[in-house]
Each structure stands twice: as C-alpha cells, then as structure tokens.
Coordinates of C-alpha atoms and ligand atoms in Angstrom, one line a residue:
M55 CA 124.4 91.6 105.2
T56 CA 125.9 94.6 103.2
G57 CA 126.0 94.8 99.5
T58 CA 129.8 94.6 99.6
R59 CA 129.8 91.3 101.4
F60 CA 127.2 89.9 99.1
F61 CA 129.5 90.7 96.2
A62 CA 132.4 88.9 97.7
L63 CA 130.2 85.9 98.4
L64 CA 129.0 85.9 94.8
L65 CA 132.5 85.9 93.5
A66 CA 133.5 83.1 95.9
G67 CA 130.4 81.2 94.6
L68 CA 131.5 81.7 91.0
A69 CA 134.9 80.3 91.8
L70 CA 133.6 77.0 93.1
P71 CA 133.6 74.0 90.8
T72 CA 130.3 72.5 89.9
V73 CA 129.5 69.4 92.0
A74 CA 127.3 66.8 90.3
A75 CA 125.9 65.1 93.4
P76 CA 126.7 66.8 96.7
L77 CA 127.0 64.6 99.7
A78 CA 124.5 65.1 102.5
G79 CA 125.8 67.8 104.7
Q80 CA 127.4 69.9 102.0
E81 CA 126.4 73.5 101.9
P82 CA 127.2 75.4 98.7
A83 CA 128.2 79.1 98.9
P84 CA 125.3 81.5 99.2
I85 CA 123.9 83.3 96.2
Q86 CA 123.1 86.9 95.7
A87 CA 119.6 88.0 96.7
G88 CA 117.1 89.8 94.5
V89 CA 118.2 88.8 91.1
A90 CA 115.4 88.5 88.5
P91 CA 115.0 85.0 87.0
A92 CA 115.5 84.4 83.3
P93 CA 112.3 84.9 81.3
G94 CA 110.2 81.9 80.6
P95 CA 108.4 79.3 82.7
Y96 CA 109.9 79.2 86.2
A97 CA 109.4 75.6 87.3
P98 CA 107.9 73.8 84.4
G99 CA 106.1 70.5 85.1
V100 CA 105.5 71.0 88.8
D101 CA 103.1 73.0 90.9
V102 CA 103.6 73.2 94.7
V103 CA 100.3 72.8 96.5
H104 CA 101.3 72.8 100.2
Y105 CA 104.3 73.3 102.5
E106 CA 104.3 71.6 105.8
V107 CA 107.0 73.5 107.7
E108 CA 108.5 72.8 111.1
V109 CA 111.0 75.2 112.6
A110 CA 112.9 75.2 115.9
L111 CA 114.1 78.6 117.2
E112 CA 116.5 79.3 120.1
A113 CA 116.8 82.6 121.9
G114 CA 120.1 84.3 121.3
S115 CA 121.3 81.9 118.7
D116 CA 122.0 82.7 115.0
R117 CA 121.2 79.0 114.1
F118 CA 117.9 77.2 113.6
M119 CA 116.7 73.8 112.6
A120 CA 113.9 73.0 110.3
A121 CA 112.1 70.4 108.3
V122 CA 109.6 70.7 105.5
E123 CA 107.4 68.4 103.6
I124 CA 106.4 69.7 100.2
E125 CA 103.3 68.5 98.3
V126 CA 103.8 68.8 94.6
A127 CA 101.3 68.4 91.8
V128 CA 103.2 66.8 89.0
E129 CA 102.2 68.2 85.6
G130 CA 105.0 67.0 83.3
H131 CA 106.9 63.8 82.4
Q132 CA 110.3 63.2 84.0
A133 CA 109.5 66.1 86.4
V134 CA 112.2 67.7 88.5
L135 CA 111.3 69.9 91.4
P136 CA 113.7 72.9 91.4
L137 CA 113.7 74.1 95.0
D138 CA 115.2 77.5 95.5
F139 CA 117.4 77.1 98.6
T140 CA 120.8 78.4 99.7
G141 CA 123.3 78.8 102.5
L142 CA 122.0 76.0 104.7
E143 CA 123.0 72.4 105.2
I144 CA 120.6 69.7 104.1
T145 CA 120.7 66.6 106.4
H146 CA 117.9 64.6 104.9
L147 CA 116.0 64.6 101.6
T148 CA 113.4 62.0 100.5
V149 CA 110.8 61.7 97.8
G150 CA 107.8 59.6 98.9
G151 CA 109.8 58.5 101.9
R152 CA 112.8 57.2 99.9
G153 CA 116.2 58.8 99.6
V154 CA 117.1 60.0 96.2
P155 CA 120.2 61.5 94.5
Y156 CA 119.7 65.3 94.1
L157 CA 121.7 68.3 93.0
Y158 CA 122.3 71.2 95.3
E159 CA 124.2 74.1 93.7
A160 CA 123.9 77.7 92.7
G161 CA 120.9 78.3 95.0
V162 CA 118.8 75.4 93.7
V163 CA 118.1 71.9 94.9
R164 CA 117.0 69.8 91.9
V165 CA 114.9 66.9 93.1
P166 CA 114.0 64.3 90.4
L167 CA 110.5 63.1 90.9
A168 CA 111.3 59.7 89.4
G169 CA 108.4 57.4 88.7
T170 CA 105.8 60.1 88.7
A171 CA 103.4 61.0 85.9
P172 CA 101.2 64.0 85.2
G173 CA 98.3 64.1 87.6
D174 CA 100.4 62.5 90.4
T175 CA 101.1 64.1 93.8
A176 CA 104.7 63.8 95.0
R177 CA 105.9 64.4 98.6
V178 CA 109.3 65.7 99.0
A179 CA 110.7 66.0 102.6
L180 CA 113.8 67.8 103.7
A181 CA 115.5 68.4 107.0
Y182 CA 118.1 71.2 107.3
G183 CA 119.5 73.8 109.5
G184 CA 122.4 76.2 110.2
T185 CA 122.9 80.0 110.2
P186 CA 120.8 81.6 107.5
D187 CA 122.5 84.3 105.4
D188 CA 119.3 86.2 104.9
G189 CA 115.5 85.7 104.9
L190 CA 115.2 84.5 108.6
I191 CA 116.7 87.3 110.6
L192 CA 118.0 85.9 113.9
R193 CA 119.2 88.8 116.0
E194 CA 118.4 91.2 118.8
N195 CA 115.6 93.6 118.3
V196 CA 115.7 97.4 118.6
H197 CA 115.6 97.0 122.4
G198 CA 118.4 94.4 122.6
A199 CA 116.0 91.5 123.2
P200 CA 116.4 88.2 121.2
A201 CA 114.0 87.9 118.3
A202 CA 113.4 85.9 115.0
F203 CA 111.6 87.4 112.1
V204 CA 111.3 86.4 108.4
D205 CA 111.8 89.0 105.7
N206 CA 111.4 87.5 102.2
W207 CA 110.7 90.1 99.6
P208 CA 111.4 89.7 96.7
N209 CA 112.8 86.2 96.6
R210 CA 114.7 85.7 99.8
T211 CA 112.5 82.9 101.1
R212 CA 115.1 80.6 99.7
F213 CA 117.5 81.6 102.5
W214 CA 115.5 79.8 105.1
L215 CA 112.8 77.7 103.4
P216 CA 113.2 75.5 100.3
T217 CA 110.4 76.6 97.9
V218 CA 109.6 77.3 94.3
D219 CA 110.4 80.9 95.2
H220 CA 108.3 82.7 92.6
P221 CA 105.1 84.8 93.2
A222 CA 103.1 82.8 90.7
D223 CA 103.4 79.5 92.5
K224 CA 101.0 79.9 95.4
A225 CA 100.5 77.2 98.0
T226 CA 98.9 76.6 101.4
V227 CA 101.2 76.4 104.4
R228 CA 101.2 74.9 107.9
Y229 CA 103.8 76.1 110.3
T230 CA 104.8 74.2 113.5
V231 CA 107.2 76.4 115.4
H232 CA 109.0 75.4 118.6
A233 CA 110.2 78.5 120.3
P234 CA 111.3 79.7 123.8
A235 CA 108.3 79.8 126.1
I236 CA 108.5 83.5 126.8
W237 CA 108.1 84.3 123.0
E238 CA 104.9 84.9 121.1
V239 CA 105.0 83.4 117.7
I240 CA 103.1 84.9 114.7
A241 CA 102.7 83.5 111.2
N242 CA 100.2 83.7 108.3
G243 CA 96.8 82.2 108.6
H244 CA 94.9 81.0 111.7
L245 CA 96.2 79.6 115.0
V246 CA 95.2 75.9 114.9
A247 CA 95.3 75.6 118.7
E248 CA 96.6 77.6 121.6
P249 CA 100.3 77.2 122.0
A250 CA 101.3 74.2 124.2
P251 CA 104.5 73.1 125.9
T252 CA 106.8 71.5 123.3
A253 CA 106.8 67.7 123.4
P254 CA 110.0 66.1 124.6
G255 CA 112.2 65.0 121.7
A256 CA 110.7 67.6 119.3
L257 CA 113.0 69.2 116.7
G258 CA 115.7 71.5 118.1
A259 CA 117.4 72.1 121.4
G260 CA 115.4 71.4 124.5
G261 CA 114.6 73.9 127.2
D262 CA 111.4 75.6 128.2
R263 CA 109.6 75.8 124.9
R264 CA 106.1 76.2 123.5
T265 CA 104.9 74.9 120.2
W266 CA 102.7 77.1 118.0
I267 CA 100.8 75.8 114.9
W268 CA 99.6 78.3 112.4
E269 CA 97.9 77.3 109.1
V270 CA 97.1 79.2 106.0
G271 CA 94.1 77.6 104.3
V272 CA 94.2 79.7 101.2
P273 CA 97.2 79.6 98.8
I274 CA 99.8 82.4 99.2
S275 CA 103.0 83.4 97.4
T276 CA 106.3 82.4 98.9
Y277 CA 107.4 86.0 99.5
N278 CA 104.4 86.2 101.8
M279 CA 105.3 83.1 103.9
V280 CA 106.5 84.4 107.3
I281 CA 107.0 83.5 110.9
G282 CA 108.0 86.0 113.6
A283 CA 108.9 85.3 117.3
A284 CA 109.9 87.6 120.1
E285 CA 108.5 88.9 123.4
M286 CA 105.5 90.8 122.2
E287 CA 102.3 92.2 123.7
I288 CA 99.2 91.2 121.7
R289 CA 96.3 93.5 121.6
T290 CA 93.0 93.3 119.8
I291 CA 92.0 96.4 117.8
G292 CA 88.7 95.0 116.8
L293 CA 86.7 92.7 114.5
A294 CA 86.3 93.5 110.9
A295 CA 84.8 92.2 107.6
C296 CA 82.1 90.4 109.5
G297 CA 80.2 88.0 107.2
R298 CA 82.6 89.0 104.4
A299 CA 85.7 86.9 105.3
P300 CA 85.2 83.5 103.7
A301 CA 88.6 82.3 105.0
S302 CA 87.8 83.2 108.6
R303 CA 87.6 80.2 111.0
R304 CA 85.7 82.2 113.6
D305 CA 82.1 81.4 114.4
D306 CA 81.0 85.0 113.9
G307 CA 82.5 85.1 110.4
C308 CA 84.7 88.2 111.3
V309 CA 88.4 88.6 111.2
E310 CA 90.3 89.7 114.3
V311 CA 92.6 92.7 113.8
T312 CA 95.4 92.7 116.3
T313 CA 98.8 94.3 117.1
W314 CA 101.9 92.3 118.2
I315 CA 104.3 94.9 119.6
F316 CA 107.5 94.8 121.7
P317 CA 106.4 95.6 125.3
E318 CA 108.5 98.8 125.3
D319 CA 106.6 100.2 122.3
V320 CA 102.9 99.4 123.0
E321 CA 101.9 103.0 123.8
N322 CA 103.9 104.4 120.9
A323 CA 102.2 102.1 118.5
E324 CA 98.6 102.9 119.4
P325 CA 98.0 105.9 117.2
S326 CA 99.3 104.1 114.1
F327 CA 97.0 101.1 114.4
R328 CA 93.8 102.5 116.1
R329 CA 92.0 102.7 112.7
S330 CA 93.3 99.4 111.3
A331 CA 90.0 97.5 111.8
Q332 CA 88.2 100.4 110.1
M333 CA 90.6 100.1 107.2
V334 CA 89.8 96.4 106.8
D335 CA 86.1 97.3 106.7
F336 CA 86.7 100.1 104.2
F337 CA 88.6 98.0 101.7
T338 CA 86.2 95.1 102.1
D339 CA 83.3 97.4 101.2
L340 CA 85.2 99.0 98.3
I341 CA 87.0 96.0 96.8
G342 CA 85.5 92.7 98.0
D343 CA 85.7 90.0 100.7
Y344 CA 88.7 90.0 103.0
P345 CA 90.9 87.2 101.7
F346 CA 92.6 85.8 104.7
E347 CA 91.8 84.3 108.2
K348 CA 92.9 87.3 110.4
L349 CA 95.0 90.4 110.3
A350 CA 98.0 90.8 112.6
N351 CA 100.0 94.0 112.6
V352 CA 103.5 93.0 113.8
Q353 CA 106.5 95.1 114.9
S354 CA 109.5 93.3 113.4
A355 CA 112.9 93.2 111.9
T356 CA 112.2 94.0 108.2
R357 CA 114.4 96.0 105.9
F358 CA 111.3 97.7 104.6
G359 CA 109.1 100.3 106.4
G360 CA 106.4 97.7 106.2
M361 CA 106.0 94.3 104.6
E362 CA 102.5 93.2 103.6
N363 CA 102.9 89.5 104.4
A364 CA 99.4 87.9 104.0
S365 CA 97.5 88.3 107.2
A366 CA 100.6 89.1 109.2
I367 CA 102.0 92.5 108.2
F368 CA 105.5 93.2 109.5
Y369 CA 106.4 96.8 110.2
S370 CA 109.8 98.3 110.8
E371 CA 110.7 98.0 114.5
Q372 CA 112.5 101.4 114.4
G373 CA 109.6 103.2 112.8
I374 CA 107.3 102.1 115.7
A375 CA 109.9 102.4 118.4
S376 CA 110.6 106.0 117.3
G377 CA 107.0 106.9 118.1
R378 CA 106.3 108.1 114.6
N379 CA 102.7 107.8 113.4
I380 CA 102.9 105.3 110.5
E381 CA 99.2 105.2 109.7
G382 CA 99.9 105.9 106.0
T383 CA 102.1 102.8 105.9
V384 CA 99.4 100.8 107.8
S385 CA 96.7 101.7 105.2
H386 CA 99.1 100.9 102.4
E387 CA 100.0 97.4 103.8
I388 CA 96.4 96.6 104.6
A389 CA 95.4 97.5 101.0
H390 CA 98.1 95.0 99.9
Q391 CA 96.0 92.2 101.5
W392 CA 93.8 92.5 98.5
F393 CA 96.3 93.6 95.9
G394 CA 99.7 91.9 96.0
D395 CA 98.7 89.2 98.5
A396 CA 95.4 87.9 97.3
V397 CA 95.7 89.0 93.7
T398 CA 99.4 88.8 93.0
E399 CA 101.6 89.9 90.1
A400 CA 102.8 86.8 88.2
S401 CA 106.1 88.5 87.4
W402 CA 108.1 90.9 89.5
H403 CA 108.2 93.3 86.5
H404 CA 104.4 93.9 87.0
L405 CA 105.0 95.0 90.5
W406 CA 102.8 98.1 90.0
L407 CA 99.8 95.7 90.3
S408 CA 100.9 95.3 93.9
E409 CA 102.7 98.6 94.8
G410 CA 100.8 101.0 92.6
F411 CA 97.5 99.5 93.9
A412 CA 98.5 99.6 97.5
T413 CA 99.7 103.2 97.1
Y414 CA 96.5 104.3 95.6
F415 CA 94.0 102.3 97.7
G416 CA 96.0 103.2 100.8
A417 CA 95.3 106.8 100.0
L418 CA 91.7 106.2 99.2
F419 CA 91.1 105.2 102.8
F420 CA 92.1 108.7 103.8
E421 CA 89.8 110.2 101.1
A422 CA 86.9 108.4 102.7
A423 CA 87.9 108.9 106.4
D424 CA 89.5 112.3 106.4
G425 CA 88.2 114.0 103.3
V426 CA 89.1 114.9 99.8
A427 CA 91.6 117.6 100.8
D428 CA 93.7 115.0 102.7
F429 CA 93.6 112.7 99.8
R430 CA 94.6 115.4 97.3
E431 CA 97.5 116.2 99.5
R432 CA 98.7 112.6 99.4
M433 CA 98.2 112.5 95.6
E434 CA 100.2 115.7 95.2
G435 CA 103.0 114.2 97.3
S436 CA 103.0 111.2 95.0
R437 CA 103.0 113.6 92.0
M438 CA 106.0 115.4 93.4
S439 CA 107.8 112.1 93.8
V440 CA 107.3 111.3 90.1
V441 CA 108.0 114.7 88.7
G442 CA 111.8 115.0 88.5
S443 CA 112.5 111.4 89.4
A444 CA 115.2 109.7 87.3
D445 CA 113.2 106.5 87.5
V446 CA 110.6 107.8 85.1
E447 CA 113.1 107.8 82.3
R448 CA 112.2 104.1 82.1
S449 CA 108.7 102.6 81.8
V450 CA 106.7 101.3 84.7
I451 CA 106.9 97.8 83.2
D452 CA 110.6 97.4 82.7
P453 CA 111.5 93.8 82.0
E454 CA 115.2 94.8 81.3
E455 CA 115.7 95.5 85.0
T456 CA 117.4 92.5 86.6
D457 CA 117.9 93.9 90.1
L458 CA 114.5 93.3 91.7
F459 CA 115.2 95.7 94.6
A460 CA 115.6 98.4 91.9
L461 CA 111.9 97.9 91.1
L462 CA 111.0 99.5 94.5
N463 CA 111.0 102.8 92.6
D464 CA 109.0 105.9 91.7
N465 CA 107.4 104.1 88.8
N466 CA 105.9 101.1 90.7
Y467 CA 104.7 103.2 93.7
P468 CA 103.6 106.8 93.0
K469 CA 103.4 106.6 89.2
G470 CA 101.5 103.2 89.5
G471 CA 99.1 104.9 91.9
W472 CA 98.6 107.8 89.5
V473 CA 97.8 105.4 86.7
L474 CA 94.9 104.1 88.7
H475 CA 93.8 107.6 89.7
M476 CA 93.8 108.6 86.0
L477 CA 91.9 105.5 85.0
R478 CA 89.3 106.4 87.7
G479 CA 89.2 109.9 86.3
L480 CA 88.7 108.6 82.8
L481 CA 86.0 106.0 83.5
G482 CA 84.2 107.7 86.5
D483 CA 83.8 106.2 89.9
D484 CA 81.0 103.7 89.1
V485 CA 82.7 102.0 86.2
F486 CA 86.2 102.2 87.7
F487 CA 85.3 100.6 91.0
A488 CA 83.0 98.0 89.3
G489 CA 86.1 97.0 87.2
I490 CA 88.2 96.8 90.3
R491 CA 85.7 94.6 92.0
T492 CA 85.4 92.3 89.0
Y493 CA 89.2 92.1 88.7
Y494 CA 89.6 91.2 92.4
E495 CA 86.8 88.6 92.3
R496 CA 88.0 87.0 89.1
Y497 CA 91.7 86.6 90.1
L498 CA 91.3 86.0 93.9
H499 CA 94.2 83.8 95.1
Q500 CA 95.8 83.8 91.6
A501 CA 98.7 85.5 89.9
V502 CA 98.1 87.9 87.1
L503 CA 99.8 90.2 84.6
T504 CA 98.9 93.8 83.6
E505 CA 97.1 92.5 80.5
D506 CA 94.6 90.6 82.7
F507 CA 93.8 93.8 84.5
Q508 CA 93.5 95.8 81.3
A509 CA 91.2 93.1 79.8
V510 CA 88.8 93.4 82.8
M511 CA 88.8 97.2 82.7
E512 CA 88.0 97.1 79.0
E513 CA 85.3 94.5 79.5
V514 CA 83.6 96.4 82.3
S515 CA 84.0 99.9 80.7
R516 CA 83.3 98.6 77.1
Q517 CA 86.2 100.8 76.0
D518 CA 89.4 100.1 74.2
L519 CA 92.0 101.2 76.7
D520 CA 95.1 100.0 74.9
W521 CA 96.2 103.6 74.3
F522 CA 95.9 104.4 78.0
F523 CA 97.8 101.3 79.3
T524 CA 100.5 101.6 76.6
Q525 CA 101.4 105.2 77.1
W526 CA 101.3 105.1 80.9
L527 CA 102.9 101.7 81.6
Y528 CA 105.0 100.7 78.6
R529 CA 106.4 104.1 77.8
P530 CA 108.5 106.4 80.0
G531 CA 107.6 109.8 81.4
Y532 CA 104.6 112.0 81.8
P533 CA 103.3 115.1 79.9
V534 CA 104.8 118.5 80.6
F535 CA 102.4 121.2 79.5
E536 CA 102.9 124.8 78.4
V537 CA 99.7 126.8 78.1
E538 CA 99.0 130.0 76.2
E539 CA 95.7 131.8 76.2
R540 CA 94.0 134.7 74.5
W541 CA 90.5 136.2 74.5
L542 CA 88.7 136.7 71.2
P543 CA 85.8 139.1 71.9
G544 CA 82.4 138.4 70.3
E545 CA 79.1 140.1 70.7
G546 CA 77.5 141.4 73.9
G547 CA 80.5 140.5 76.2
A548 CA 80.6 136.9 75.0
G549 CA 83.6 135.5 73.1
Q550 CA 86.0 132.7 72.6
A551 CA 88.8 131.6 74.8
E552 CA 91.6 130.3 72.7
V553 CA 93.9 128.0 74.6
V554 CA 97.1 126.6 73.1
V555 CA 98.2 123.5 74.9
R556 CA 101.7 122.3 74.1
Q557 CA 103.4 119.1 75.4
V558 CA 107.0 120.0 75.9
Q559 CA 108.4 117.0 77.7
S560 CA 111.6 115.2 76.6
D561 CA 111.7 113.9 73.1
A562 CA 112.5 110.5 74.5
W563 CA 109.0 110.4 76.1
P564 CA 105.8 110.0 74.1
R565 CA 103.3 112.7 73.4
F566 CA 100.4 111.6 75.7
R567 CA 96.7 111.4 74.9
V568 CA 95.3 113.3 77.8
P569 CA 91.6 114.1 78.4
L570 CA 91.7 117.4 80.4
Q571 CA 89.4 119.7 82.1
L572 CA 90.0 123.4 81.6
C573 CA 88.4 125.8 84.1
W574 CA 88.0 129.5 84.5
R575 CA 87.0 131.7 87.4
T576 CA 83.6 133.1 86.5
A577 CA 80.7 134.3 88.6
P578 CA 78.8 132.8 90.3
E579 CA 80.7 129.6 89.8
R580 CA 83.6 128.4 87.7
T581 CA 83.2 127.5 84.0
C582 CA 84.8 124.3 82.8
R583 CA 85.2 122.6 79.5
S584 CA 86.6 119.2 78.5
A585 CA 89.2 118.8 75.8
V586 CA 91.9 116.3 74.8
S587 CA 95.5 117.1 74.5
G588 CA 96.9 114.6 72.0
S589 CA 99.7 116.0 70.1
G590 CA 102.6 118.4 70.4
E591 CA 100.4 121.4 70.1
D592 CA 96.6 121.7 70.3
V593 CA 94.8 124.9 69.6
L594 CA 91.5 124.8 71.5
R595 CA 88.7 127.3 71.2
F596 CA 85.8 127.6 73.7
E597 CA 82.7 129.7 73.4
L598 CA 82.1 131.5 76.7
D599 CA 79.3 133.8 77.8
A600 CA 81.6 136.3 79.3
R601 CA 85.3 137.0 79.6
P602 CA 86.6 135.0 82.5
Q603 CA 88.6 136.5 85.4
G604 CA 92.1 135.3 85.5
A605 CA 93.9 132.6 83.6
V606 CA 92.6 129.2 82.6
A607 CA 93.4 126.4 85.0
L608 CA 94.5 123.1 83.4
D609 CA 93.1 120.0 85.3
P610 CA 92.3 122.0 88.5
D611 CA 91.0 118.9 90.3
G612 CA 94.2 117.0 89.8
W613 CA 93.2 114.0 87.7
V614 CA 96.2 113.9 85.4
L615 CA 99.8 113.1 86.3
K616 CA 101.7 116.0 84.7
D617 CA 103.9 119.0 85.1
V618 CA 102.9 122.5 83.9
R619 CA 105.6 125.0 82.9
P620 CA 104.8 128.6 83.9
Ligands
ZN115 ZN1 103.8 98.2 99.3

C-alpha cells in the first residue's frame, strides 16, 4: 500500500460518523500505520498473557480467516480490553463464552470485561476475516509463487491480529495454521508436532491442507508475532547455545539454527547464513543465554532488509534472490534476539535500545570472527552515516516524533551503536560487558527504558554516567574538533607539546565532555596521553621526552563519534 493511498483512506476514515455499537459484520475504514500512540499508559487495567491464534490461509487468495482467544490478566476495576484491530470484519466476539456489546472504531475494538475484578483472568474470543490492508502480506513472492508472510513493525500487527499492539505488553502465543499442503509454515517458538493433514471442517476453505502448530513458551512483543507460509526448502545450519538455551524444548538443550528459503534461491542464500549458528554461540557467550526455542532464518516478504521476529527472522526476499551476501544483516538480526526481542524497548522512542544495540553487537561478531580491522571499517561506515546526516539535528531519544517509521534513522542505528562503543571505550571491556550481561539477565523477557540501562551501567561501573547519557542521547549532534599544536622545547631534546582542542560544532549542539587519547609518532613506538575535551577550547600541555615526528592524532583508535576539521 503506498503512502498516497494511506492518506486517502485516512481522510475517508475521518469523514465517517462515529458508531456507538457496530453490528457484527461491520468493518470500519482502515487506519494509518505507524502512528505513535499518545503518551501515558497504553492499556491501563489489563495485561494480555496469552494469544491462542488460529489462521486459515489459501494459496492465491488475498483473503484469510482467523480466530483468536485472548487471555487477559485483569488489573483494574471496570476493565476494558482495548484491542488494536483494523480493516477486517469481526463475525464473533465473546467474553467468557458470552456475547457482549463492544465498540469497533478508529482501529480499536473496546471490549468491556464486565463482572471482572483485579486478579481475575478474562477470556476474550474473536472470529474474523477478510482482506488485510497490511500486516499479513498475501501476494506472490519474488518468483511469482503464492505466499503469505506477516510484517508487523512497528504496530501493524493490528492489521491481521487483534492485540494490545504495544511492545511493552508481552504475551505467549500459540498458532494453529491451516495452509495448503505444499506450503511450509514457520512461526515464532517451537513446533508442537509435525504438520498433519487438516481435520475436515477446520476453519477456512477445504482442499489439500496441512495444519501446523507453533508455540512460543516465553512472552514476546506483538510486533514480533509472525507466521510465514510458502513453498520453502528447510535446511539445518547447525546446533547452537547448547546447554545455554533454557527455552529450548530439545533433549540436548541446544537450539536448531535453520534456513527457510524459496527453492530457487537456496544456493544464493548459503554464504549469507553459513555462520549463523556461530553467531548464536558468539552472542550467547558474550551476552547471556539464548532466549528462545530455535532460530529460523526465513526468506520473506518484508518491507525491511531484515525483520528480527523472535526466533523466526524474516529477510527481504529480493535481497536473497539477488544473490547479495547479507551476512551483516544476518548478524544484526541475530543480535536482536537478545536486544529488541528478549529485552525490549518499552516505548518506540527508545528504539536505540533495540537498533543501536543490534547495530553494535552485530558488528562485534565480525570483530571477533574477522578481526579488529574489519570491525573498525564497520564502525567507520557507521560514523560516516552519522556525520552529515540531517537526523542528528534531533536527539536520539526524540519523543516529539509521531511517525514511527521516521525513527528508523541515523540516530537509532549508527549513532545508537556508537553510544555503546563510546561507553565501552569509557568503561573498558571488562566493566562494559559485565554491565551488558547484568542488564540482559535482569530484564530478560521484559520491556525497559533507557534509564533502566543507564542505572545498570552506573551500578556495575560505580560511576555517575548521567553526563554521558544526557549528552549523547537527549541532545543532538556530535563534537566537531579543530586541533592546533605547537612544540615548546625544553632541555636535552625534551619539551612540551601544546595542543589546543576546540569544539566547533553547531551552536545548536552541546559542547561534549569527551575523554580522548592523543598520540604521536615516536620511536620505537607511539606515545599517547589521555585528556578530556570539555569546553569550547581546551589548551592541553604534555611533557614529552623528545619532539614527536608529525602531527598529533586525536583518538587514533576510533573510540569517539566525532568529526575533525583539517
Ligand atoms: Zn534492526
């Protein structure tokens, strides 16, 4: 769906009168995707615990049928479950098995949980179907074969599955999918049993079908809840995280790492995924236990290069079909299993906790596997994206932005990655990674804000890091340095290097407090000194044994996000 058509639909929606109690069968106009919700509690008084989802798919049809039973923990009095849902016809809705009046308008189904009290569990069941406007993409794949893939980010789950569509409300899910027998069906979690012929009379049109049951035993965010179905070839890459995957249902305690690829592209895909099990092991060692039951790498219809759906990563079908090596994307999406999927930002405006982390940890795999030069090249690529980007005129955490797609920017990805790199440089590897492991372990399967991460890093490092988080995440820009240097000769060849470090960035940006290394070429090895640039102009003097060869190098090992003017 193009942006232009979205706009027309939005206008049409605004023109519709408000309906107090829609009749069964009524389908309100679709809403616009990717709009940030108003600040404040999202669905007060309710917490969804589990979604029991049944979906019937047909090859070559743009329609589907579905049913969902939602288990809700009631936390407030006179609770109402506000289910995000749009563009599909509801044919049945009950609470505890009884029909209730409900309101379905402006992208929300409001279901009163009458007669419940805090501490109760309510069960809300819906049946629905139709042609989804978004979210569940029912169309031919890149090779012209029929396919069905879910693509939810940021809050497009509502186009195919009624949910409290917010990353902070995590729930377990069980999917029962009836699909044409020639299709393979993937979803989050573990396969409950091998796919079996669909029972006569099951939901949906008949025909030669198989039923697949996937179940996620740990809570995940709605944007991660996916199914995918097409003719695919399944290959096992290997086993990983053995003994370090508490969610695994395998007897050996490992997770299976697989690829699900359209038959035409199996050979093309191989180089991109051959190290994917190794990546899982790397992140498990570095961060903590693998959080989910398995890891499937799936070629799919997604508008993104890759989408990190918990334990079922969806990659752009074109990217793989083109034969391009997308190993950098693979590492990024696998890193997301820990950051984004298992520890999730509680607000989209803290997206750097997902994207900045995946950008940085994705690059760390290559530092370990391919060496520091490869890693520095990736960080330099990130730096180049930030320097000169219009995005950095705003801060990384930017609650004013209401278009959630606009958050997929140079702040949340490369600058967010650099924030972690600078924190590592500031604290050193031991403290930094100890903090990362504590943060992961403490907030596993929960949703967090930046202040939670900051508090853990302060606790583990025993340092006040408020200045660091404030200047890099809540203020725009980065430092732009100008350096002047002169040699003040002393006795016997020794002397002082006087270095004037100026921060000359835009006045709209802060002056940054930047711990820096300054190094000179000297024999037999370089001479380095530490200093802090903290104001508009710092005059630094260093006693040196001999006059260095050549000019001083500011931060030669690349620990600071910056630009240097010649
Ligand atoms: Zn990402």
